Amino acid sequence: MDWTLKAQAARDALPEHVRKMIDAARAELVTADDPYFRGIDADAGLPEGMSAEPARSSGPKGPRILHFDNGHGWLRYAFVRRTEDPQIVVEEVFWQ
């Protein structure tokens, strides 16, 4: 998983307990069978307080949003499918 500089700076500026929640969300993304979470209830395997959805319904293969902390925070990420080394890039981090 990679981070844009802006996303990494936003994550680093958050309190430690929030960074731990982000690390848990990151672990869920990295280990997910399908980081797109396609289909109905495809994100049902995520821990309580987390959910995933497309950033735009018109772009189902585009950026995704992973909500954490019961919707108080989210990660916007893109998944680049590659044969050798799939890559997840976090573009934005938000928590309030």
JSON list of C-alpha atoms in Angstrom, two decimals:
[
{"chain": "A", "resi": 1, "resn": "MET", "atom": "CA", "xyz": [0.00, 0.00, 0.00]},
{"chain": "A", "resi": 2, "resn": "ASP", "atom": "CA", "xyz": [1.24, 3.45, -0.91]},
{"chain": "A", "resi": 3, "resn": "TRP", "atom": "CA", "xyz": [0.16, 6.88, 0.27]},
{"chain": "A", "resi": 4, "resn": "THR", "atom": "CA", "xyz": [0.14, 10.22, -1.51]},
{"chain": "A", "resi": 5, "resn": "LEU", "atom": "CA", "xyz": [2.23, 12.80, 0.33]},
{"chain": "A", "resi": 6, "resn": "LYS", "atom": "CA", "xyz": [-0.93, 14.72, 1.26]},
{"chain": "A", "resi": 7, "resn": "ALA", "atom": "CA", "xyz": [-2.62, 11.61, 2.67]},
{"chain": "A", "resi": 8, "resn": "GLN", "atom": "CA", "xyz": [0.49, 10.59, 4.61]},
{"chain": "A", "resi": 9, "resn": "ALA", "atom": "CA", "xyz": [0.81, 14.08, 6.11]},
{"chain": "A", "resi": 10, "resn": "ALA", "atom": "CA", "xyz": [-2.89, 14.06, 7.09]},
{"chain": "A", "resi": 11, "resn": "ARG", "atom": "CA", "xyz": [-2.49, 10.64, 8.75]},
{"chain": "A", "resi": 12, "resn": "ASP", "atom": "CA", "xyz": [0.65, 11.68, 10.61]},
{"chain": "A", "resi": 13, "resn": "ALA", "atom": "CA", "xyz": [-1.10, 14.80, 11.99]},
{"chain": "A", "resi": 14, "resn": "LEU", "atom": "CA", "xyz": [-3.89, 12.78, 13.63]},
{"chain": "A", "resi": 15, "resn": "PRO", "atom": "CA", "xyz": [-3.86, 11.57, 17.26]},
{"chain": "A", "resi": 16, "resn": "GLU", "atom": "CA", "xyz": [-2.22, 8.21, 17.93]},
{"chain": "A", "resi": 17, "resn": "HIS", "atom": "CA", "xyz": [-5.48, 6.34, 18.64]},
{"chain": "A", "resi": 18, "resn": "VAL", "atom": "CA", "xyz": [-6.83, 7.46, 15.24]},
{"chain": "A", "resi": 19, "resn": "ARG", "atom": "CA", "xyz": [-3.62, 6.38, 13.49]},
{"chain": "A", "resi": 20, "resn": "LYS", "atom": "CA", "xyz": [-4.13, 2.94, 15.05]},
{"chain": "A", "resi": 21, "resn": "MET", "atom": "CA", "xyz": [-7.67, 2.81, 13.60]},
{"chain": "A", "resi": 22, "resn": "ILE", "atom": "CA", "xyz": [-6.24, 3.82, 10.21]},
{"chain": "A", "resi": 23, "resn": "ASP", "atom": "CA", "xyz": [-3.64, 1.07, 10.50]},
{"chain": "A", "resi": 24, "resn": "ALA", "atom": "CA", "xyz": [-6.43, -1.42, 11.20]},
{"chain": "A", "resi": 25, "resn": "ALA", "atom": "CA", "xyz": [-8.36, -0.16, 8.15]},
{"chain": "A", "resi": 26, "resn": "ARG", "atom": "CA", "xyz": [-5.17, -0.45, 6.09]},
{"chain": "A", "resi": 27, "resn": "ALA", "atom": "CA", "xyz": [-4.73, -4.04, 7.21]},
{"chain": "A", "resi": 28, "resn": "GLU", "atom": "CA", "xyz": [-8.29, -4.84, 6.11]},
{"chain": "A", "resi": 29, "resn": "LEU", "atom": "CA", "xyz": [-7.62, -3.40, 2.65]},
{"chain": "A", "resi": 30, "resn": "VAL", "atom": "CA", "xyz": [-4.29, -5.14, 2.20]},
{"chain": "A", "resi": 31, "resn": "THR", "atom": "CA", "xyz": [-5.71, -8.54, 3.16]},
{"chain": "A", "resi": 32, "resn": "ALA", "atom": "CA", "xyz": [-9.07, -8.22, 1.34]},
{"chain": "A", "resi": 33, "resn": "ASP", "atom": "CA", "xyz": [-9.71, -10.77, -1.40]},
{"chain": "A", "resi": 34, "resn": "ASP", "atom": "CA", "xyz": [-11.30, -8.01, -3.48]},
{"chain": "A", "resi": 35, "resn": "PRO", "atom": "CA", "xyz": [-10.40, -4.41, -2.51]},
{"chain": "A", "resi": 36, "resn": "TYR", "atom": "CA", "xyz": [-13.28, -3.24, -4.74]},
{"chain": "A", "resi": 37, "resn": "PHE", "atom": "CA", "xyz": [-15.76, -4.95, -2.35]},
{"chain": "A", "resi": 38, "resn": "ARG", "atom": "CA", "xyz": [-18.10, -5.72, -5.29]},
{"chain": "A", "resi": 39, "resn": "GLY", "atom": "CA", "xyz": [-21.66, -6.91, -4.91]},
{"chain": "A", "resi": 40, "resn": "ILE", "atom": "CA", "xyz": [-24.33, -6.72, -2.25]},
{"chain": "A", "resi": 41, "resn": "ASP", "atom": "CA", "xyz": [-22.95, -7.03, 1.28]},
{"chain": "A", "resi": 42, "resn": "ALA", "atom": "CA", "xyz": [-19.47, -7.64, -0.15]},
{"chain": "A", "resi": 43, "resn": "ASP", "atom": "CA", "xyz": [-18.00, -5.67, 2.75]},
{"chain": "A", "resi": 44, "resn": "ALA", "atom": "CA", "xyz": [-19.87, -7.75, 5.34]},
{"chain": "A", "resi": 45, "resn": "GLY", "atom": "CA", "xyz": [-16.55, -9.33, 6.37]},
{"chain": "A", "resi": 46, "resn": "LEU", "atom": "CA", "xyz": [-15.17, -6.00, 7.56]},
{"chain": "A", "resi": 47, "resn": "PRO", "atom": "CA", "xyz": [-15.05, -5.35, 11.31]},
{"chain": "A", "resi": 48, "resn": "GLU", "atom": "CA", "xyz": [-17.93, -3.50, 12.92]},
{"chain": "A", "resi": 49, "resn": "GLY", "atom": "CA", "xyz": [-17.68, 0.23, 12.27]},
{"chain": "A", "resi": 50, "resn": "MET", "atom": "CA", "xyz": [-16.07, -0.20, 8.82]},
{"chain": "A", "resi": 51, "resn": "SER", "atom": "CA", "xyz": [-17.70, -0.17, 5.39]},
{"chain": "A", "resi": 52, "resn": "ALA", "atom": "CA", "xyz": [-16.57, 0.33, 1.80]},
{"chain": "A", "resi": 53, "resn": "GLU", "atom": "CA", "xyz": [-18.23, 1.89, -1.22]},
{"chain": "A", "resi": 54, "resn": "PRO", "atom": "CA", "xyz": [-17.36, 3.51, -4.56]},
{"chain": "A", "resi": 55, "resn": "ALA", "atom": "CA", "xyz": [-16.47, 7.19, -4.35]},
{"chain": "A", "resi": 56, "resn": "ARG", "atom": "CA", "xyz": [-18.86, 7.73, -7.27]},
{"chain": "A", "resi": 57, "resn": "SER", "atom": "CA", "xyz": [-21.61, 5.33, -8.24]},
{"chain": "A", "resi": 58, "resn": "SER", "atom": "CA", "xyz": [-20.97, 6.16, -11.89]},
{"chain": "A", "resi": 59, "resn": "GLY", "atom": "CA", "xyz": [-17.36, 4.94, -11.56]},
{"chain": "A", "resi": 60, "resn": "PRO", "atom": "CA", "xyz": [-17.56, 1.50, -9.90]},
{"chain": "A", "resi": 61, "resn": "LYS", "atom": "CA", "xyz": [-13.95, 0.64, -10.81]},
{"chain": "A", "resi": 62, "resn": "GLY", "atom": "CA", "xyz": [-12.64, 4.05, -9.79]},
{"chain": "A", "resi": 63, "resn": "PRO", "atom": "CA", "xyz": [-11.62, 5.35, -6.37]},
{"chain": "A", "resi": 64, "resn": "ARG", "atom": "CA", "xyz": [-13.21, 3.73, -3.31]},
{"chain": "A", "resi": 65, "resn": "ILE", "atom": "CA", "xyz": [-13.94, 4.98, 0.19]},
{"chain": "A", "resi": 66, "resn": "LEU", "atom": "CA", "xyz": [-13.37, 2.88, 3.29]},
{"chain": "A", "resi": 67, "resn": "HIS", "atom": "CA", "xyz": [-15.26, 4.31, 6.27]},
{"chain": "A", "resi": 68, "resn": "PHE", "atom": "CA", "xyz": [-13.90, 3.57, 9.74]},
{"chain": "A", "resi": 69, "resn": "ASP", "atom": "CA", "xyz": [-14.69, 4.58, 13.34]},
{"chain": "A", "resi": 70, "resn": "ASN", "atom": "CA", "xyz": [-18.43, 4.26, 12.62]},
{"chain": "A", "resi": 71, "resn": "GLY", "atom": "CA", "xyz": [-18.28, 6.89, 9.88]},
{"chain": "A", "resi": 72, "resn": "HIS", "atom": "CA", "xyz": [-16.17, 9.43, 11.77]},
{"chain": "A", "resi": 73, "resn": "GLY", "atom": "CA", "xyz": [-13.30, 8.85, 9.38]},
{"chain": "A", "resi": 74, "resn": "TRP", "atom": "CA", "xyz": [-12.55, 7.56, 5.91]},
{"chain": "A", "resi": 75, "resn": "LEU", "atom": "CA", "xyz": [-9.78, 6.65, 3.51]},
{"chain": "A", "resi": 76, "resn": "ARG", "atom": "CA", "xyz": [-10.16, 7.38, -0.18]},
{"chain": "A", "resi": 77, "resn": "TYR", "atom": "CA", "xyz": [-8.10, 4.90, -2.17]},
{"chain": "A", "resi": 78, "resn": "ALA", "atom": "CA", "xyz": [-7.55, 3.59, -5.67]},
{"chain": "A", "resi": 79, "resn": "PHE", "atom": "CA", "xyz": [-6.69, 0.03, -6.55]},
{"chain": "A", "resi": 80, "resn": "VAL", "atom": "CA", "xyz": [-4.29, -0.52, -9.44]},
{"chain": "A", "resi": 81, "resn": "ARG", "atom": "CA", "xyz": [-4.63, -4.09, -10.64]},
{"chain": "A", "resi": 82, "resn": "ARG", "atom": "CA", "xyz": [-1.31, -5.46, -11.82]},
{"chain": "A", "resi": 83, "resn": "THR", "atom": "CA", "xyz": [-0.37, -9.07, -12.47]},
{"chain": "A", "resi": 84, "resn": "GLU", "atom": "CA", "xyz": [2.83, -9.10, -10.48]},
{"chain": "A", "resi": 85, "resn": "ASP", "atom": "CA", "xyz": [2.20, -6.60, -7.71]},
{"chain": "A", "resi": 86, "resn": "PRO", "atom": "CA", "xyz": [-1.29, -5.15, -7.12]},
{"chain": "A", "resi": 87, "resn": "GLN", "atom": "CA", "xyz": [-1.14, -1.70, -5.59]},
{"chain": "A", "resi": 88, "resn": "ILE", "atom": "CA", "xyz": [-3.48, 0.24, -3.33]},
{"chain": "A", "resi": 89, "resn": "VAL", "atom": "CA", "xyz": [-2.88, 3.99, -3.20]},
{"chain": "A", "resi": 90, "resn": "VAL", "atom": "CA", "xyz": [-4.46, 6.04, -0.40]},
{"chain": "A", "resi": 91, "resn": "GLU", "atom": "CA", "xyz": [-5.28, 9.43, -1.87]},
{"chain": "A", "resi": 92, "resn": "GLU", "atom": "CA", "xyz": [-6.97, 11.10, 1.08]},
{"chain": "A", "resi": 93, "resn": "VAL", "atom": "CA", "xyz": [-7.47, 10.58, 4.82]},
{"chain": "A", "resi": 94, "resn": "PHE", "atom": "CA", "xyz": [-10.14, 12.28, 6.91]},
{"chain": "A", "resi": 95, "resn": "TRP", "atom": "CA", "xyz": [-11.25, 11.96, 10.52]},
{"chain": "A", "resi": 96, "resn": "GLN", "atom": "CA", "xyz": [-13.36, 14.18, 12.77]}
]
